Short mmCIF file of N, CA, C and O in Angstrom, two decimals:
data_model
loop_
_atom_site.label_atom_id
_atom_site.label_comp_id
_atom_site.label_asym_id
_atom_site.label_seq_id
_atom_site.Cartn_x
_atom_site.Cartn_y
_atom_site.Cartn_z
N MET M 237 3.92 -0.97 -4.24
CA MET M 237 3.57 0.34 -3.81
C MET M 237 3.86 0.45 -2.32
O MET M 237 3.70 -0.51 -1.59
N MET M 238 4.30 1.60 -1.91
CA MET M 238 4.51 1.84 -0.49
C MET M 238 4.28 3.31 -0.21
O MET M 238 4.20 4.13 -1.11
N LEU M 239 4.18 3.60 1.06
CA LEU M 239 3.98 4.97 1.50
C LEU M 239 5.19 5.41 2.30
O LEU M 239 5.65 4.69 3.18
N SER M 240 5.71 6.59 2.00
CA SER M 240 6.88 7.09 2.72
C SER M 240 6.49 7.51 4.13
O SER M 240 5.32 7.50 4.50
N TYR M 241 7.47 7.91 4.92
CA TYR M 241 7.20 8.35 6.28
C TYR M 241 6.31 9.59 6.31
O TYR M 241 5.68 9.89 7.31
N GLU M 242 6.24 10.34 5.20
CA GLU M 242 5.39 11.54 5.12
C GLU M 242 4.07 11.23 4.43
O GLU M 242 3.36 12.14 4.00
N ASN M 243 3.71 9.96 4.29
CA ASN M 243 2.48 9.49 3.64
C ASN M 243 2.41 9.81 2.15
O ASN M 243 1.34 10.01 1.59
N HIS M 244 3.56 9.89 1.48
CA HIS M 244 3.59 10.05 0.03
C HIS M 244 3.56 8.68 -0.61
O HIS M 244 4.32 7.79 -0.24
N LEU M 245 2.66 8.49 -1.57
CA LEU M 245 2.53 7.22 -2.27
C LEU M 245 3.68 7.05 -3.25
O LEU M 245 3.97 7.93 -4.05
N ILE M 246 4.34 5.90 -3.17
CA ILE M 246 5.45 5.58 -4.07
C ILE M 246 5.04 4.34 -4.86
O ILE M 246 4.74 3.30 -4.27
N ILE M 247 5.00 4.45 -6.18
CA ILE M 247 4.61 3.34 -7.04
C ILE M 247 5.83 2.90 -7.83
O ILE M 247 6.48 3.71 -8.50
N ILE M 248 6.12 1.62 -7.76
CA ILE M 248 7.26 1.05 -8.48
C ILE M 248 6.76 -0.19 -9.23
O ILE M 248 6.14 -1.06 -8.64
N VAL M 249 7.02 -0.24 -10.53
CA VAL M 249 6.66 -1.42 -11.32
C VAL M 249 7.92 -2.25 -11.50
O VAL M 249 8.91 -1.77 -12.05
N LEU M 250 7.88 -3.48 -11.00
CA LEU M 250 9.02 -4.37 -11.10
C LEU M 250 8.90 -5.25 -12.34
O LEU M 250 7.81 -5.65 -12.72
N LYS M 251 10.02 -5.53 -12.93
CA LYS M 251 10.07 -6.41 -14.09
C LYS M 251 10.67 -7.76 -13.66
O LYS M 251 11.19 -7.89 -12.55
N ASN M 252 10.60 -8.74 -14.52
CA ASN M 252 11.12 -10.06 -14.24
C ASN M 252 12.58 -9.99 -13.76
O ASN M 252 13.42 -9.37 -14.41
N GLY M 253 12.84 -10.55 -12.58
CA GLY M 253 14.19 -10.56 -12.03
C GLY M 253 14.51 -9.40 -11.11
O GLY M 253 15.55 -9.38 -10.46
N ASP M 254 13.65 -8.38 -11.04
CA ASP M 254 13.87 -7.24 -10.16
C ASP M 254 13.65 -7.62 -8.70
O ASP M 254 12.91 -8.55 -8.40
N ALA M 255 14.27 -6.88 -7.81
CA ALA M 255 14.08 -7.06 -6.38
C ALA M 255 13.85 -5.69 -5.76
O ALA M 255 14.31 -4.67 -6.28
N PHE M 256 13.13 -5.68 -4.63
CA PHE M 256 12.86 -4.42 -3.96
C PHE M 256 12.83 -4.66 -2.46
O PHE M 256 12.29 -5.66 -2.00
N VAL M 257 13.39 -3.74 -1.70
CA VAL M 257 13.43 -3.84 -0.24
C VAL M 257 12.56 -2.74 0.34
O VAL M 257 12.74 -1.56 0.00
N PHE M 258 11.63 -3.12 1.22
CA PHE M 258 10.79 -2.13 1.91
C PHE M 258 11.50 -1.72 3.18
O PHE M 258 11.96 -2.56 3.95
N LEU M 259 11.57 -0.44 3.44
CA LEU M 259 12.21 0.05 4.64
C LEU M 259 11.37 -0.26 5.88
O LEU M 259 10.15 -0.38 5.80
N VAL M 260 12.01 -0.35 7.00
CA VAL M 260 11.34 -0.69 8.26
C VAL M 260 10.25 0.34 8.58
O VAL M 260 10.47 1.54 8.47
N GLY M 261 9.07 -0.14 8.94
CA GLY M 261 8.00 0.72 9.38
C GLY M 261 7.15 1.34 8.29
O GLY M 261 6.22 2.09 8.58
N LEU M 262 7.43 1.05 7.02
CA LEU M 262 6.64 1.64 5.94
C LEU M 262 5.50 0.71 5.56
O LEU M 262 5.68 -0.49 5.41
N VAL M 263 4.30 1.28 5.44
CA VAL M 263 3.15 0.51 4.97
C VAL M 263 3.37 0.23 3.49
O VAL M 263 3.76 1.11 2.73
N HIS M 264 3.13 -1.01 3.09
CA HIS M 264 3.34 -1.37 1.70
C HIS M 264 2.33 -2.43 1.28
O HIS M 264 1.76 -3.12 2.11
N PHE M 265 2.10 -2.51 -0.01
CA PHE M 265 1.21 -3.53 -0.55
C PHE M 265 1.61 -3.80 -1.99
O PHE M 265 2.32 -3.02 -2.61
N LYS M 266 1.20 -4.94 -2.47
CA LYS M 266 1.55 -5.36 -3.81
C LYS M 266 0.28 -5.52 -4.63
O LYS M 266 -0.75 -5.93 -4.12
N CYS M 267 0.39 -5.20 -5.91
CA CYS M 267 -0.73 -5.36 -6.84
C CYS M 267 -0.14 -5.81 -8.17
O CYS M 267 0.72 -5.14 -8.73
N ASN M 268 -0.58 -6.95 -8.65
CA ASN M 268 -0.09 -7.47 -9.92
C ASN M 268 -0.79 -6.74 -11.06
O ASN M 268 -1.97 -6.92 -11.31
N VAL M 269 -0.05 -5.88 -11.76
CA VAL M 269 -0.62 -5.12 -12.88
C VAL M 269 -0.31 -5.78 -14.22
O VAL M 269 -0.68 -5.27 -15.26
N GLY M 270 0.37 -6.93 -14.16
CA GLY M 270 0.71 -7.65 -15.39
C GLY M 270 -0.39 -8.60 -15.80
O GLY M 270 -1.47 -8.66 -15.20
N TYR M 271 -0.13 -9.37 -16.83
CA TYR M 271 -1.12 -10.29 -17.38
C TYR M 271 -0.92 -11.71 -16.88
O TYR M 271 -1.83 -12.53 -16.96
N GLY M 272 0.25 -12.04 -16.37
CA GLY M 272 0.51 -13.40 -15.90
C GLY M 272 0.56 -13.45 -14.39
O GLY M 272 0.20 -12.50 -13.69
N ASN M 273 1.01 -14.59 -13.88
CA ASN M 273 1.16 -14.75 -12.43
C ASN M 273 2.39 -14.01 -11.94
O ASN M 273 3.35 -13.81 -12.69
N ALA M 274 2.37 -13.62 -10.68
CA ALA M 274 3.51 -12.96 -10.06
C ALA M 274 3.91 -13.75 -8.81
O ALA M 274 3.07 -14.38 -8.18
N VAL M 275 5.19 -13.71 -8.47
CA VAL M 275 5.70 -14.41 -7.29
C VAL M 275 6.41 -13.40 -6.40
O VAL M 275 7.19 -12.58 -6.88
N ALA M 276 6.14 -13.47 -5.11
CA ALA M 276 6.84 -12.61 -4.15
C ALA M 276 7.48 -13.50 -3.09
O ALA M 276 6.85 -14.43 -2.59
N ILE M 277 8.71 -13.21 -2.78
CA ILE M 277 9.41 -13.90 -1.69
C ILE M 277 9.59 -12.87 -0.59
O ILE M 277 10.17 -11.81 -0.80
N VAL M 278 9.08 -13.18 0.60
CA VAL M 278 9.04 -12.22 1.70
C VAL M 278 9.83 -12.75 2.88
O VAL M 278 9.74 -13.92 3.23
N ALA M 279 10.60 -11.86 3.52
CA ALA M 279 11.32 -12.22 4.74
C ALA M 279 11.31 -11.01 5.67
O ALA M 279 11.41 -9.87 5.22
N PHE M 280 11.15 -11.27 6.95
CA PHE M 280 11.19 -10.20 7.95
C PHE M 280 12.50 -10.27 8.70
O PHE M 280 13.02 -11.36 8.96
N SER M 281 13.04 -9.11 9.06
CA SER M 281 14.32 -9.09 9.75
C SER M 281 14.18 -9.05 11.25
O SER M 281 15.16 -9.02 11.97
N SER M 282 12.94 -9.04 11.75
CA SER M 282 12.75 -8.93 13.18
C SER M 282 11.42 -9.57 13.57
O SER M 282 10.46 -9.55 12.81
N GLN M 283 11.36 -10.12 14.77
CA GLN M 283 10.10 -10.63 15.28
C GLN M 283 9.25 -9.50 15.83
O GLN M 283 8.04 -9.62 15.94
N ASN M 284 9.87 -8.38 16.18
CA ASN M 284 9.17 -7.22 16.70
C ASN M 284 8.95 -6.24 15.56
O ASN M 284 9.79 -5.38 15.30
N LEU M 285 7.81 -6.36 14.88
CA LEU M 285 7.58 -5.57 13.68
C LEU M 285 7.11 -4.15 13.98
O LEU M 285 7.04 -3.32 13.09
N GLY M 286 6.74 -3.86 15.21
CA GLY M 286 6.31 -2.51 15.57
C GLY M 286 4.86 -2.25 15.20
O GLY M 286 4.14 -3.14 14.77
N VAL M 287 4.44 -1.01 15.34
CA VAL M 287 3.05 -0.62 15.08
C VAL M 287 3.04 0.54 14.11
O VAL M 287 3.79 1.50 14.25
N VAL M 288 2.19 0.45 13.11
CA VAL M 288 2.02 1.52 12.13
C VAL M 288 0.52 1.82 12.06
O VAL M 288 -0.29 0.91 11.94
N THR M 289 0.15 3.09 12.15
CA THR M 289 -1.25 3.48 12.05
C THR M 289 -1.67 3.41 10.59
O THR M 289 -1.20 4.18 9.76
N ILE M 290 -2.56 2.48 10.28
CA ILE M 290 -2.96 2.25 8.89
C ILE M 290 -3.91 3.32 8.37
O ILE M 290 -3.79 3.76 7.23
N ALA M 291 -4.85 3.77 9.17
CA ALA M 291 -5.88 4.71 8.67
C ALA M 291 -5.26 5.97 8.10
O ALA M 291 -5.56 6.36 6.96
N ASN M 292 -4.40 6.63 8.86
CA ASN M 292 -3.77 7.87 8.36
C ASN M 292 -2.96 7.60 7.11
O ASN M 292 -2.95 8.40 6.17
N THR M 293 -2.26 6.50 7.11
CA THR M 293 -1.37 6.17 6.00
C THR M 293 -2.13 5.78 4.75
O THR M 293 -1.87 6.29 3.67
N ALA M 294 -3.09 4.88 4.87
CA ALA M 294 -3.80 4.37 3.69
C ALA M 294 -4.79 5.39 3.12
O ALA M 294 -4.87 5.56 1.90
N PHE M 295 -5.53 6.06 3.98
CA PHE M 295 -6.58 6.95 3.49
C PHE M 295 -6.13 8.40 3.37
O PHE M 295 -6.82 9.21 2.76
N GLY M 296 -4.97 8.76 3.92
CA GLY M 296 -4.50 10.14 3.86
C GLY M 296 -3.24 10.32 3.04
O GLY M 296 -2.54 11.31 3.19
N SER M 297 -2.92 9.36 2.16
CA SER M 297 -1.68 9.46 1.38
C SER M 297 -1.78 10.54 0.32
O SER M 297 -2.86 10.97 -0.07
N ASN M 298 -0.63 10.99 -0.15
CA ASN M 298 -0.55 12.02 -1.17
C ASN M 298 0.45 11.59 -2.22
O ASN M 298 1.63 11.50 -1.89
N PRO M 299 0.07 11.30 -3.47
CA PRO M 299 -1.30 11.32 -3.96
C PRO M 299 -2.11 10.18 -3.35
O PRO M 299 -1.55 9.24 -2.81
N ALA M 300 -3.40 10.28 -3.46
CA ALA M 300 -4.29 9.27 -2.87
C ALA M 300 -4.12 7.92 -3.56
O ALA M 300 -3.87 7.85 -4.76
N ILE M 301 -4.24 6.87 -2.77
CA ILE M 301 -4.25 5.52 -3.33
C ILE M 301 -5.57 5.34 -4.08
O ILE M 301 -6.61 5.81 -3.62
N VAL M 302 -5.53 4.66 -5.19
CA VAL M 302 -6.72 4.46 -6.02
C VAL M 302 -7.83 3.83 -5.19
O VAL M 302 -7.63 2.84 -4.49
N THR M 303 -9.01 4.42 -5.25
CA THR M 303 -10.16 3.98 -4.46
C THR M 303 -10.48 2.51 -4.68
O THR M 303 -10.79 1.79 -3.74
N ASP M 304 -10.39 2.05 -5.93
CA ASP M 304 -10.69 0.64 -6.23
C ASP M 304 -9.78 -0.31 -5.46
O ASP M 304 -10.21 -1.35 -4.97
N MET M 305 -8.50 0.04 -5.37
CA MET M 305 -7.54 -0.81 -4.65
C MET M 305 -7.85 -0.86 -3.16
O MET M 305 -7.81 -1.91 -2.55
N LEU M 306 -8.14 0.30 -2.59
CA LEU M 306 -8.47 0.33 -1.16
C LEU M 306 -9.76 -0.42 -0.87
O LEU M 306 -9.85 -1.15 0.12
N ALA M 307 -10.74 -0.28 -1.75
CA ALA M 307 -12.02 -0.98 -1.56
C ALA M 307 -11.80 -2.49 -1.59
O ALA M 307 -12.35 -3.22 -0.76
N LYS M 308 -10.97 -2.94 -2.51
CA LYS M 308 -10.69 -4.37 -2.60
C LYS M 308 -9.89 -4.84 -1.38
O LYS M 308 -10.19 -5.88 -0.80
N ALA M 309 -8.88 -4.08 -0.99
CA ALA M 309 -8.02 -4.48 0.13
C ALA M 309 -8.78 -4.53 1.45
O ALA M 309 -8.55 -5.43 2.27
N PHE M 310 -9.67 -3.58 1.67
CA PHE M 310 -10.41 -3.51 2.93
C PHE M 310 -11.81 -4.14 2.83
O PHE M 310 -12.58 -4.09 3.77
N GLN M 311 -12.12 -4.71 1.66
CA GLN M 311 -13.42 -5.35 1.42
C GLN M 311 -14.56 -4.41 1.81
O GLN M 311 -15.44 -4.76 2.58
N ALA M 312 -14.48 -3.20 1.27
CA ALA M 312 -15.47 -2.16 1.57
C ALA M 312 -16.01 -1.58 0.27
O ALA M 312 -15.38 -1.69 -0.78
N GLU M 313 -17.15 -0.95 0.34
CA GLU M 313 -17.71 -0.28 -0.83
C GLU M 313 -16.88 0.96 -1.16
O GLU M 313 -16.33 1.61 -0.27
N LYS M 314 -16.83 1.30 -2.44
CA LYS M 314 -16.07 2.48 -2.87
C LYS M 314 -16.57 3.74 -2.19
O LYS M 314 -15.79 4.63 -1.86
N LYS M 315 -17.88 3.82 -1.97
CA LYS M 315 -18.48 4.99 -1.33
C LYS M 315 -17.90 5.19 0.07
O LYS M 315 -17.58 6.31 0.48
N ILE M 316 -17.73 4.10 0.81
CA ILE M 316 -17.17 4.16 2.17
C ILE M 316 -15.71 4.59 2.11
O ILE M 316 -15.25 5.42 2.91
N VAL M 317 -14.96 4.04 1.15
CA VAL M 317 -13.54 4.40 1.02
C VAL M 317 -13.40 5.89 0.71
O VAL M 317 -12.57 6.59 1.30
N LYS M 318 -14.22 6.40 -0.21
CA LYS M 318 -14.15 7.84 -0.54
C LYS M 318 -14.49 8.70 0.67
O LYS M 318 -13.88 9.74 0.89
N GLN M 319 -15.45 8.25 1.47
CA GLN M 319 -15.81 8.97 2.69
C GLN M 319 -14.64 9.01 3.66
O GLN M 319 -14.32 10.06 4.24
N LEU M 320 -13.97 7.87 3.82
CA LEU M 320 -12.80 7.82 4.70
C LEU M 320 -11.68 8.71 4.19
O LEU M 320 -11.03 9.43 4.96
N GLN M 321 -11.44 8.68 2.88
CA GLN M 321 -10.38 9.52 2.31
C GLN M 321 -10.66 11.00 2.49
O GLN M 321 -9.74 11.79 2.69
N SER M 322 -11.91 11.38 2.48
CA SER M 322 -12.26 12.80 2.63
C SER M 322 -12.01 13.32 4.03
O SER M 322 -11.95 14.53 4.23
N THR M 323 -11.88 12.44 5.01
CA THR M 323 -11.66 12.89 6.40
C THR M 323 -10.19 13.17 6.71
O THR M 323 -9.89 13.71 7.76
N PHE M 324 -9.29 12.84 5.79
CA PHE M 324 -7.86 13.05 6.05
C PHE M 324 -7.30 14.17 5.23
O PHE M 324 -7.52 14.40 4.15
#
């Protein structure tokens, strides 16, 4: 899953053998929705990764990121995540 430059949520389900490239500067995260183990191979093309504002992107995306995922990722209660999402 990743968020576009306009904070639109993009969900892509990869199958065995698929590859995906995240564009520079896009907030992204992975979630294994399958039943077995998943493997990710990650490489960065630059030592200067830049700065991305996470709050606007994660809590203000359209459509909204599932509250359960955000709560797990930020180790916060669902109530807090919903409150944060309501401010964007």
